[in-house]
Amino acid sequence: MVGESREDIAVIVEGVVKIYESRGERVVALREVGLAVARGEVLAIMGPSGSGKTTLLNIIAGIDRPNAGRVVVDGFEVSGAGEEELRRFRLERVGYVFQQHNLIPTLTAWRTYYSPCPWREGPAGAAASSYSRRWGSRGRRAGILRS
Ligand SMILES: Nc1ncnc2c1ncn2[C@@H]1O[C@H](COP(=O)(O)OP(=O)(O)OP(=O)(O)O)[C@@H](O)[C@H]1O
Ligand SMILES: [Mg+2]
């Protein structure tokens, strides 16, 4: 990362702390975590179960909030954002493959994937619609998806 400008950095995490407290128990899941991810870089976060990988990803994706620290994704201040800004950020900027499938049982896989697309605007919406059309028809031809 040395010598790269701020514009080349897609994700900045600085001094992130996450503490879970429930029923008198206090778990420090992240203790002053910092990292920077360059644009186009592929990063694998590895560690034993319970080391805080999901917690960190949730905080970077704007799903959960840290107790302290700063997260910036592509120039967007995730850690300082309000709920509405975060909703748009998640809709337009975040792609997330969960550990569980999280499919909506009453919908087909195709409908589950396509369901947020109408709310997407601009290039993200156009790309989502184009991908879903392309993969939807391929999926149906391959017999993986129903329309
Ligand atoms: N909602 C929660 N309430 C209380 N403690 C939590 C909560 N979520 C996570 N933790 C605790 O925070 C720590 C980090 O958990 P996390 O799920 O981020 O780990 P992980 O590295 O993703 O684990 P795994 O490899 O099993 O998915 C663990 O000690 C976990 O028990
Ligand atoms: Mg996990």
PDB file of N, CA and C and ligand atoms in Angstrom, residues 20-22 27 29 47-56 99, ligand 1:
ATOM      1  N   TYR A  20     -19.746  -6.494  22.286  1.00  0.00           N
ATOM      2  CA  TYR A  20     -21.113  -6.981  22.448  1.00  0.00           C
ATOM      3  C   TYR A  20     -21.384  -7.112  23.938  1.00  0.00           C
ATOM      4  N   GLU A  21     -22.549  -6.603  24.354  1.00  0.00           N
ATOM      5  CA  GLU A  21     -22.926  -6.770  25.759  1.00  0.00           C
ATOM      6  C   GLU A  21     -24.321  -7.346  25.813  1.00  0.00           C
ATOM      7  N   SER A  22     -24.443  -8.498  26.407  1.00  0.00           N
ATOM      8  CA  SER A  22     -25.784  -9.052  26.586  1.00  0.00           C
ATOM      9  C   SER A  22     -25.825  -9.841  27.890  1.00  0.00           C
ATOM     10  N   VAL A  27     -18.313  -9.026  25.510  1.00  0.00           N
ATOM     11  CA  VAL A  27     -17.353  -9.668  24.608  1.00  0.00           C
ATOM     12  C   VAL A  27     -16.717  -8.594  23.727  1.00  0.00           C
ATOM     13  N   ALA A  29     -15.205  -8.090  20.586  1.00  0.00           N
ATOM     14  CA  ALA A  29     -15.069  -8.847  19.336  1.00  0.00           C
ATOM     15  C   ALA A  29     -13.960  -8.268  18.467  1.00  0.00           C
ATOM     16  N   GLY A  47      -9.147 -16.479  10.166  1.00  0.00           N
ATOM     17  CA  GLY A  47      -8.901 -16.531  11.602  1.00  0.00           C
ATOM     18  C   GLY A  47      -9.788 -17.578  12.217  1.00  0.00           C
ATOM     19  N   PRO A  48      -9.483 -17.996  13.437  1.00  0.00           N
ATOM     20  CA  PRO A  48     -10.292 -19.034  14.077  1.00  0.00           C
ATOM     21  C   PRO A  48     -11.721 -18.568  14.332  1.00  0.00           C
ATOM     22  N   SER A  49     -12.599 -19.532  14.542  1.00  0.00           N
ATOM     23  CA  SER A  49     -13.994 -19.219  14.857  1.00  0.00           C
ATOM     24  C   SER A  49     -14.054 -18.302  16.076  1.00  0.00           C
ATOM     25  N   GLY A  50     -14.824 -17.236  15.961  1.00  0.00           N
ATOM     26  CA  GLY A  50     -14.976 -16.299  17.074  1.00  0.00           C
ATOM     27  C   GLY A  50     -13.953 -15.182  17.084  1.00  0.00           C
ATOM     28  N   SER A  51     -13.089 -15.140  16.072  1.00  0.00           N
ATOM     29  CA  SER A  51     -12.034 -14.104  16.084  1.00  0.00           C
ATOM     30  C   SER A  51     -12.536 -12.756  15.561  1.00  0.00           C
ATOM     31  N   GLY A  52     -13.781 -12.712  15.034  1.00  0.00           N
ATOM     32  CA  GLY A  52     -14.357 -11.419  14.675  1.00  0.00           C
ATOM     33  C   GLY A  52     -14.466 -11.141  13.182  1.00  0.00           C
ATOM     34  N   LYS A  53     -14.328 -12.166  12.342  1.00  0.00           N
ATOM     35  CA  LYS A  53     -14.380 -11.960  10.886  1.00  0.00           C
ATOM     36  C   LYS A  53     -15.755 -11.424  10.445  1.00  0.00           C
ATOM     37  N   THR A  54     -16.816 -12.088  10.866  1.00  0.00           N
ATOM     38  CA  THR A  54     -18.162 -11.658  10.484  1.00  0.00           C
ATOM     39  C   THR A  54     -18.459 -10.271  11.050  1.00  0.00           C
ATOM     40  N   THR A  55     -18.050 -10.050  12.287  1.00  0.00           N
ATOM     41  CA  THR A  55     -18.258  -8.732  12.912  1.00  0.00           C
ATOM     42  C   THR A  55     -17.594  -7.646  12.079  1.00  0.00           C
ATOM     43  N   LEU A  56     -16.367  -7.877  11.652  1.00  0.00           N
ATOM     44  CA  LEU A  56     -15.636  -6.886  10.852  1.00  0.00           C
ATOM     45  C   LEU A  56     -16.326  -6.655   9.508  1.00  0.00           C
ATOM     46  N   GLN A  99     -22.989 -16.568   4.995  1.00  0.00           N
ATOM     47  CA  GLN A  99     -22.620 -17.948   5.319  1.00  0.00           C
ATOM     48  C   GLN A  99     -23.835 -18.863   5.102  1.00  0.00           C
TER      49      GLN A  99
HETATM   50  N1  LIG B   1     -24.734 -10.592  18.428  1.00  0.00           N
HETATM   51  C1  LIG B   1     -23.771 -10.964  19.263  1.00  0.00           C
HETATM   52  N2  LIG B   1     -23.935 -10.853  20.610  1.00  0.00           N
HETATM   53  C2  LIG B   1     -22.951 -11.208  21.470  1.00  0.00           C
HETATM   54  N3  LIG B   1     -21.753 -11.695  21.085  1.00  0.00           N
HETATM   55  C3  LIG B   1     -21.527 -11.826  19.760  1.00  0.00           C
HETATM   56  C4  LIG B   1     -22.519 -11.484  18.780  1.00  0.00           C
HETATM   57  N4  LIG B   1     -22.008 -11.721  17.547  1.00  0.00           N
HETATM   58  C5  LIG B   1     -20.774 -12.189  17.742  1.00  0.00           C
HETATM   59  N5  LIG B   1     -20.477 -12.267  19.065  1.00  0.00           N
HETATM   60  C6  LIG B   1     -19.198 -12.705  19.655  1.00  0.00           C
HETATM   61  O1  LIG B   1     -18.172 -11.907  19.060  1.00  0.00           O
HETATM   62  C7  LIG B   1     -17.023 -12.716  18.783  1.00  0.00           C
HETATM   63  C8  LIG B   1     -16.717 -12.641  17.289  1.00  0.00           C
HETATM   64  O2  LIG B   1     -17.740 -13.315  16.586  1.00  0.00           O
HETATM   65  P1  LIG B   1     -17.781 -13.421  14.972  1.00  0.00           P
HETATM   66  O3  LIG B   1     -19.086 -14.046  14.639  1.00  0.00           O
HETATM   67  O4  LIG B   1     -17.491 -12.085  14.393  1.00  0.00           O
HETATM   68  O5  LIG B   1     -16.565 -14.406  14.691  1.00  0.00           O
HETATM   69  P2  LIG B   1     -16.141 -15.167  13.336  1.00  0.00           P
HETATM   70  O6  LIG B   1     -14.665 -14.989  13.214  1.00  0.00           O
HETATM   71  O7  LIG B   1     -17.000 -14.695  12.209  1.00  0.00           O
HETATM   72  O8  LIG B   1     -16.476 -16.685  13.681  1.00  0.00           O
HETATM   73  P3  LIG B   1     -16.876 -17.920  12.686  1.00  0.00           P
HETATM   74  O9  LIG B   1     -15.607 -18.354  11.996  1.00  0.00           O
HETATM   75  O10 LIG B   1     -17.406 -18.970  13.625  1.00  0.00           O
HETATM   76  O11 LIG B   1     -17.927 -17.428  11.716  1.00  0.00           O
HETATM   77  C9  LIG B   1     -17.350 -14.113  19.303  1.00  0.00           C
HETATM   78  O12 LIG B   1     -16.834 -14.221  20.619  1.00  0.00           O
HETATM   79  C10 LIG B   1     -18.863 -14.143  19.304  1.00  0.00           C
HETATM   80  O13 LIG B   1     -19.353 -15.028  20.282  1.00  0.00           O
END
